[in-house]
């Protein structure tokens, strides 16, 4: 919360000025922003520049020299120029020998070059110690001081001492260094800032497509059908009634899709009799985005909960309620309590609440800081045991609520089944197969396979 | 969220092959899984094995040699064999001299041996540098690549450089190393994966027992009593009415139990006049699981909130409401607004919401990533000041809601008090004693004692 | 969650006793607490003390000697005395030469001295290696073992090896060391435990003041006006009705205030034609507390949601509902469904739910552990795109709900506008200006300026 305080600190003028000089090659936007920030943190900064004409954009307290003179003044040189111009550094190899070069460059797209910029720099200047750092921070953020997103700066390099020196600078400007190991990690670090939720893309488009489909399905059955055959205009169902029919369906299907790949994996392993052959690619990818599927399912479930809770506040619902009461009053009679209805209504509410409660627990344990404090045994207990319990409760909730529709012919408008029925296909299939898989006669060989046993082991000489 | 990306990265084929050879002793499941993962990350892997017959389970790109030859090829040897067989390594002491040995073993139960496996290995081979690592990751997770739980790998060892080398491997296979210090930490690291929520056991069983008790208490008073004396079958109360009577009671009692040990500690310290004597064991244990008690209380409170909010959707409630309205309509009269009822109803709702709101705030600050960003002064402010405020509001909520029952004789079915009254005993006691403790005449000596003052100091020569 | 386990571990007696001796100067409260904890973790502890008379408060297993003798026995000396008495150490300079001195002192107020205590110590004893550590932990917490708040211990120092030795001790007593770099960080570390939510002060007082103002505004219009002119006593509105009118207004205004400084910044940059001049101070400060403003807005929005959801449970509301139904029944007529009302009611509910949903998403991504797993591009996408979408939805929710009041004269009691209208001023202004700013003819120069372009660049020689 008050992380920003360190930033405020760094701006305070009482930092004594005993830092070592840092050289920055390149007077572009990022070079200037970083130089400014380092001067504020007490570092003497010298710029290495080709041009003798000095822009007033360069921080006032910084010196500007030619590349060679500037490099001689410092042990650390920050290379704030683009990869295409790296080769101009080769003539400077002698001056840069033994110095720490900090590669801060980024690419325009993922894996743009065969090797990372930092490794390329290290190849060009084998006598220098190259450290990758700072590429995940934007100049604009450094400039404006509003570092409210991640303060982590990934640092990697082959020389431990050089890395330490760079990490000290990172800390001094108010950021948090994170050691990512040797320079081989540079490719990953350079790709990192270019990503936009890569693991979320498939789950997002899948759920978007399914939501659109179910929305139009409901629109046809609940609004258009009613308008044509019953001449009732229920177009306002678009706002709450239909979303609240689509959201729980999506939540249930996506939750089942979280557990379906595990079922497939078990069947494949049982069939092959070994765990040492790779799964098909689609299954691998599916297993890697289960967490994202689960979180989107949780989002839909949460929307369903709130949309349901506002029901009594809807003008349509209170109109329908008063109509019912008034007609009873005018007929001078009071209907007795129907115990079956009371049981059904209370059961599906209770089942839904408990299922949602476990679902939220699952969501909380998937927060990075919580899952880091939980060991594998505990994580598997929560995600597998509690996850299946949540799936069972949510499926039961839907069954108890929508069960009556299965037999009623009015549920099959235009011979199309109600979406409650569609929503139950995947979860019921998952639960039935899982139920089969936990029988000892199936579970025992599966456990053995997962512990490394093979049905048809082959030995070679 | 997109942590998995690093995993996807590691699988990419463009990692250059300049890593140093790693040797793995043992061709068991974990040895194979780890070898596979390391080969994928660009490490040449050589297995040390007793048998010349080589299983095809061993990764294709790996070499398999005798133990001594394999060990000579690498600076790092991963010991993927069980502790019982460690003594076969003693003849190899000369070959292993100066090498980094990575102990990845786990035990079957907590504190199985007097010393940790890693320390035992270090004793057997005093010339080698033993590092403990990788024991918290499962072979299955490495194999399937679905590392969605904690990616943290605890690393400890007495040699800093050896530890660095192992941490680089950990990072290369897509995991996050966490330095736990010297080899003395190995025991703790070996116990870690065997735990299943050790701090949660007592709070869980306590709340389970209390919930069961209150559930049957309510069942007897609300369903069985009504059935016997009033011949009404309210069995459907089991689904919502009774849980929603038990949950708030549990939440309030558990919240009070979070603050009760602090009260006891203060009384004991005041009585003894010193803070330098240990508390009784039961109090120590109780104090250590306050966070867990609080989180379970929050879970009950959340369930109470949702169970309450669905009230208007229950068939029983809407039947009761219409019955009331119809009887008024048939009697041709409208009851005027009872201002007292309006005040009471609005007050307990508002008190409950505000109390729950503060309770949720407490829960959020107990998330590891939030509490790590809060200093002790802030943490104590939130947990103590806001916590007590939440307890006061929740107790007031219950008092305003349940107050009317205290005097009504109908509340004492079978001479048993309503559970509202039972639920108020502990919180009221805590609040009254706390109120006494903040009086200056009591607070001043307590503060002095906590700052190290003693009533009867004893000096020895 | 089960972080405490390590603490329990540390208390276990099976830790072998091979740690190196640690010396503690000073037998005050913190020195004793730390000594106790270190003895429990297997460290031999020797106290350096001026007095030969030894209090029985000193742990039994610890030795107590004169300062010089004690210092000679250990490589690490923990200085548990106050800064004012540091100068008594200068005569010991020779004994302390080359030793690691751990400064654990705290000050009474922020920036109390020109240099930090640790730097002062390093100046007094230039031959020793000074490390700052342990000052963020309280003696009371160490003593009672209830380390349920942050276990992080900030460590800084100029000597890497000395820092490593101290970090090993930190880990051994069950805490988590966090390297903060060189000794220059000591000032920040010493200020850290003195802070009490510094970034929250302004947002808190702003929202407190605004809430009070709107509360009295509503009190006057809804309770006092009604009492005077309509002779109705609606004093119970204080509990729910008025808060639920103030909370959404506060949430909307504060959410708009999160985005207003960004608008100001853009206008200032467009006007100046450069990003290289600092913003006015008030704008800088405002931008730094946007996250806090947003979280307080989320708190108000959450309270609004729960206060709204309990509406059907209020005695006043059910009385009003039955009155309406009974009067219809007595008049023997049923009002038909008003489609416009149904549309409006469903729309503002749906808009509000979706806006709140996005708002909660924003809140979750601002959790430290989540925002650390998100890169800048993703963070900006969520905070800017989703944030504005949430603001649009919430403003639309208020417009649809409160729109009817704009034209009705009854909304202007005592010529004062309803607070719905007041609440819409800031968000509408923000949205309109933002809408202008995303026009290409305005957006293009702004983007250029933010990439470092200047309208009137000045070059000096």
Coordinates of N, CA, C and O in Angstrom, one line a residue, chain C residues 203-289:
Chain C
X203 N -6.0 11.3 1.1 CA -7.3 10.7 0.6 C -8.3 10.4 1.7 O -9.5 10.6 1.6
X204 N -7.8 10.0 2.9 CA -8.7 9.7 4.0 C -9.4 11.0 4.5 O -10.6 11.0 4.6
X205 N -8.6 12.1 4.7 CA -9.3 13.3 5.2 C -10.2 13.9 4.2 O -11.2 14.4 4.5
X206 N -9.8 13.9 2.9 CA -10.6 14.4 1.8 C -12.0 13.6 1.8 O -13.0 14.2 1.8
X207 N -11.9 12.3 1.9 CA -13.2 11.6 1.8 C -14.0 11.7 3.1 O -15.2 11.8 3.1
X208 N -13.3 11.8 4.2 CA -14.0 12.1 5.5 C -14.7 13.4 5.4 O -15.9 13.5 5.8
X209 N -14.1 14.4 5.0 CA -14.7 15.8 4.9 C -15.9 15.8 3.9 O -17.0 16.2 4.3
X210 N -15.7 15.2 2.8 CA -16.8 15.2 1.8 C -18.0 14.3 2.3 O -19.1 14.7 2.1
X211 N -17.7 13.2 2.9 CA -18.7 12.4 3.5 C -19.6 13.2 4.5 O -20.8 13.1 4.5
X212 N -18.9 13.9 5.4 CA -19.6 14.6 6.4 C -20.4 15.7 5.8 O -21.6 15.9 6.1
X213 N -19.9 16.4 4.8 CA -20.7 17.4 4.1 C -21.9 16.8 3.5 O -23.0 17.3 3.7
X214 N -21.8 15.8 2.7 CA -22.9 15.2 2.0 C -23.9 14.6 3.0 O -25.1 14.6 2.8
X215 N -23.4 14.1 4.1 CA -24.3 13.5 5.1 C -25.2 14.6 5.6 O -26.4 14.4 5.7
X216 N -24.7 15.8 6.0 CA -25.5 16.8 6.6 C -26.4 17.4 5.5 O -27.5 17.8 5.8
X217 N -25.9 17.5 4.3 CA -26.7 18.0 3.1 C -28.0 17.1 3.0 O -29.1 17.6 2.9
X218 N -27.8 15.8 3.0 CA -28.9 14.9 2.9 C -29.8 15.0 4.2 O -31.0 14.9 4.1
X219 N -29.2 15.1 5.3 CA -29.9 15.2 6.6 C -30.9 16.4 6.5 O -32.1 16.2 6.8
X220 N -30.4 17.5 6.0 CA -31.2 18.7 5.9 C -32.3 18.4 4.9 O -33.5 18.7 5.2
X221 N -32.0 17.9 3.8 CA -33.1 17.8 2.7 C -34.0 16.7 3.0 O -35.2 16.8 2.7
X222 N -33.6 15.5 3.5 CA -34.4 14.4 3.6 C -35.1 14.2 4.9 O -36.2 13.7 5.0
X223 N -34.5 14.7 6.0 CA -35.1 14.5 7.3 C -35.6 15.8 7.8 O -36.8 15.9 8.1
X224 N -34.8 16.9 7.9 CA -35.3 18.1 8.5 C -36.3 18.8 7.6 O -37.4 19.2 8.2
X225 N -36.1 18.9 6.3 CA -37.1 19.5 5.4 C -38.4 18.8 5.5 O -39.5 19.4 5.7
X226 N -38.4 17.4 5.5 CA -39.6 16.6 5.6 C -40.3 16.8 6.9 O -41.5 16.9 7.0
X227 N -39.5 17.0 8.0 CA -40.1 17.2 9.3 C -40.8 18.5 9.4 O -41.9 18.6 9.9
X228 N -40.2 19.6 8.8 CA -40.7 20.9 8.9 C -41.9 21.1 8.0 O -43.0 21.5 8.5
X229 N -41.8 20.7 6.7 CA -42.9 21.0 5.8 C -43.9 19.9 5.7 O -45.0 20.2 5.3
X230 N -43.5 18.6 5.9 CA -44.5 17.6 5.8 C -44.8 16.9 7.1 O -45.6 16.0 7.1
X231 N -44.1 17.4 8.2 CA -44.4 16.9 9.5 C -44.3 15.4 9.6 O -44.9 14.7 10.4
X232 N -43.4 14.8 8.8 CA -43.1 13.4 8.9 C -41.7 13.2 9.6 O -40.7 13.8 9.3
X233 N -41.7 12.3 10.6 CA -40.5 12.0 11.3 C -39.8 10.8 10.6 O -40.1 9.7 10.8
X234 N -38.8 11.1 9.8 CA -38.0 10.1 9.1 C -36.6 10.0 9.7 O -35.7 9.8 8.9
X235 N -36.5 10.2 11.0 CA -35.2 10.2 11.6 C -34.4 8.9 11.4 O -33.2 8.9 11.3
X236 N -35.2 7.8 11.2 CA -34.5 6.5 11.0 C -33.8 6.4 9.7 O -33.0 5.5 9.4
X237 N -34.0 7.4 8.8 CA -33.3 7.5 7.5 C -31.7 7.6 7.8 O -30.9 7.3 6.9
X238 N -31.4 8.1 9.0 CA -30.0 8.2 9.3 C -29.2 6.9 9.2 O -28.0 6.9 8.9
X239 N -29.9 5.8 9.5 CA -29.2 4.5 9.6 C -28.8 3.9 8.2 O -27.7 3.5 8.0
X240 N -29.8 4.0 7.3 CA -29.5 3.3 6.0 C -29.8 4.2 4.8 O -29.0 4.4 3.9
X241 N -31.0 4.9 4.8 CA -31.3 5.7 3.6 C -30.3 6.7 3.3 O -29.8 6.8 2.1
X242 N -29.9 7.5 4.3 CA -28.9 8.6 4.0 C -27.5 8.1 3.7 O -26.9 8.4 2.7
X243 N -27.0 7.1 4.5 CA -25.7 6.6 4.1 C -25.7 6.0 2.7 O -24.8 6.2 1.9
X244 N -26.8 5.3 2.3 CA -26.9 4.7 1.0 C -27.1 5.8 -0.1 O -27.1 5.5 -1.3
X245 N -27.3 7.0 0.3 CA -27.4 8.1 -0.7 C -26.0 8.7 -0.8 O -25.5 9.1 -1.9
X246 N -25.3 8.8 0.3 CA -24.0 9.4 0.4 C -22.9 8.5 -0.2 O -22.0 9.0 -1.0
X247 N -22.9 7.2 0.1 CA -21.9 6.3 -0.3 C -21.7 6.3 -1.9 O -20.6 6.4 -2.3
X248 N -22.8 6.1 -2.6 CA -22.5 6.1 -4.1 C -22.0 7.4 -4.6 O -21.2 7.4 -5.5
X249 N -22.5 8.5 -4.0 CA -22.0 9.8 -4.5 C -20.5 9.9 -4.2 O -19.7 10.3 -5.1
X250 N -20.1 9.5 -3.0 CA -18.7 9.5 -2.7 C -17.9 8.6 -3.6 O -16.8 9.0 -4.1
X251 N -18.4 7.4 -3.9 CA -17.7 6.5 -4.8 C -17.5 7.1 -6.1 O -16.4 7.0 -6.7
X252 N -18.5 7.7 -6.7 CA -18.4 8.2 -8.0 C -17.5 9.4 -8.1 O -16.6 9.5 -9.0
X253 N -17.6 10.3 -7.1 CA -16.7 11.5 -7.1 C -15.3 11.0 -7.0 O -14.4 11.5 -7.7
X254 N -15.0 10.1 -6.0 CA -13.6 9.7 -5.8 C -13.0 9.0 -7.0 O -11.9 9.2 -7.4
X255 N -13.9 8.2 -7.6 CA -13.4 7.5 -8.8 C -13.0 8.5 -9.9 O -12.0 8.3 -10.6
X256 N -13.9 9.5 -10.1 CA -13.6 10.6 -11.0 C -12.3 11.3 -10.7 O -11.5 11.7 -11.5
X257 N -12.1 11.5 -9.3 CA -10.9 12.2 -8.9 C -9.6 11.4 -9.2 O -8.5 12.0 -9.2
X258 N -9.8 10.1 -9.4 CA -8.6 9.3 -9.7 C -8.1 9.6 -11.1 O -6.9 9.6 -11.4
X259 N -9.1 9.9 -12.0 CA -8.7 10.2 -13.4 C -8.6 11.6 -13.7 O -8.0 12.0 -14.8
X260 N -9.0 12.5 -12.8 CA -8.9 14.0 -13.1 C -7.4 14.4 -13.2 O -7.1 15.2 -14.1
X261 N -6.5 14.0 -12.3 CA -5.2 14.5 -12.4 C -4.5 14.1 -13.8 O -3.7 14.9 -14.3
X262 N -4.8 13.0 -14.3 CA -4.3 12.6 -15.6 C -4.8 13.5 -16.7 O -4.0 13.9 -17.6
X263 N -6.0 14.0 -16.6 CA -6.6 14.9 -17.5 C -5.8 16.3 -17.4 O -5.4 16.9 -18.4
X264 N -5.6 16.7 -16.2 CA -4.9 18.0 -15.9 C -3.5 17.9 -16.5 O -3.0 18.8 -17.2
X265 N -2.8 16.7 -16.3 CA -1.5 16.5 -16.8 C -1.4 16.6 -18.3 O -0.5 17.3 -18.8
X266 N -2.4 16.0 -18.9 CA -2.4 16.0 -20.4 C -2.6 17.5 -20.9 O -1.9 17.9 -21.8
X267 N -3.5 18.2 -20.3 CA -3.7 19.6 -20.7 C -2.5 20.4 -20.5 O -2.1 21.2 -21.4
X268 N -1.8 20.3 -19.3 CA -0.6 21.1 -19.1 C 0.4 20.7 -20.1 O 1.1 21.6 -20.6
X269 N 0.6 19.5 -20.4 CA 1.6 19.1 -21.4 C 1.3 19.6 -22.7 O 2.2 20.1 -23.5
X270 N 0.0 19.5 -23.1 CA -0.3 20.1 -24.4 C -0.1 21.6 -24.5 O 0.4 22.1 -25.5
X271 N -0.4 22.3 -23.4 CA -0.2 23.7 -23.4 C 1.3 24.1 -23.4 O 1.7 25.0 -24.2
X272 N 2.1 23.4 -22.6 CA 3.5 23.7 -22.5 C 4.2 23.2 -23.8 O 5.4 23.6 -24.1
X273 N 3.7 22.1 -24.4 CA 4.4 21.5 -25.6 C 5.6 20.7 -25.2 O 6.4 20.4 -26.1
X274 N 5.7 20.3 -23.9 CA 6.9 19.5 -23.5 C 6.5 18.7 -22.3 O 5.6 19.1 -21.6
X275 N 7.2 17.6 -22.1 CA 6.9 16.8 -20.9 C 8.1 17.0 -19.9 O 8.1 16.4 -18.8
X276 N 9.1 17.9 -20.3 CA 10.3 17.9 -19.5 C 10.2 19.0 -18.4 O 11.2 19.4 -17.9
X277 N 9.0 19.6 -18.2 CA 8.9 20.6 -17.1 C 8.1 19.9 -16.0 O 7.1 19.3 -16.3
X278 N 8.5 20.1 -14.8 CA 7.7 19.4 -13.7 C 6.3 20.0 -13.6 O 6.1 21.1 -13.8
X279 N 5.4 19.1 -13.1 CA 4.1 19.5 -12.9 C 4.1 20.3 -11.6 O 5.0 20.2 -10.8
X280 N 3.0 21.1 -11.4 CA 2.9 21.8 -10.1 C 2.9 20.8 -9.0 O 2.4 19.6 -9.2
X281 N 3.3 21.2 -7.8 CA 3.4 20.3 -6.7 C 2.1 19.6 -6.3 O 2.1 18.4 -6.1
X282 N 1.0 20.3 -6.3 CA -0.3 19.8 -5.9 C -0.6 18.6 -6.9 O -1.2 17.6 -6.5
X283 N -0.3 18.8 -8.2 CA -0.6 17.8 -9.2 C 0.2 16.5 -8.9 O -0.3 15.4 -9.0
X284 N 1.5 16.7 -8.7 CA 2.4 15.6 -8.4 C 1.9 14.8 -7.2 O 1.8 13.6 -7.2
X285 N 1.5 15.5 -6.1 CA 1.0 14.8 -4.9 C -0.3 14.1 -5.2 O -0.5 12.9 -4.7
X286 N -1.1 14.7 -6.0 CA -2.4 14.1 -6.3 C -2.2 12.8 -7.1 O -2.8 11.8 -6.8
X287 N -1.3 12.9 -8.1 CA -1.0 11.7 -8.9 C -0.5 10.5 -8.1 O -0.7 9.4 -8.4
X288 N 0.3 10.9 -7.0 CA 0.9 9.8 -6.2 C -0.2 9.1 -5.3 O 0.1 8.1 -4.8
X289 N -1.3 9.8 -5.0 CA -2.3 9.1 -4.2 C -3.5 8.6 -4.9 O -4.6 8.4 -4.3

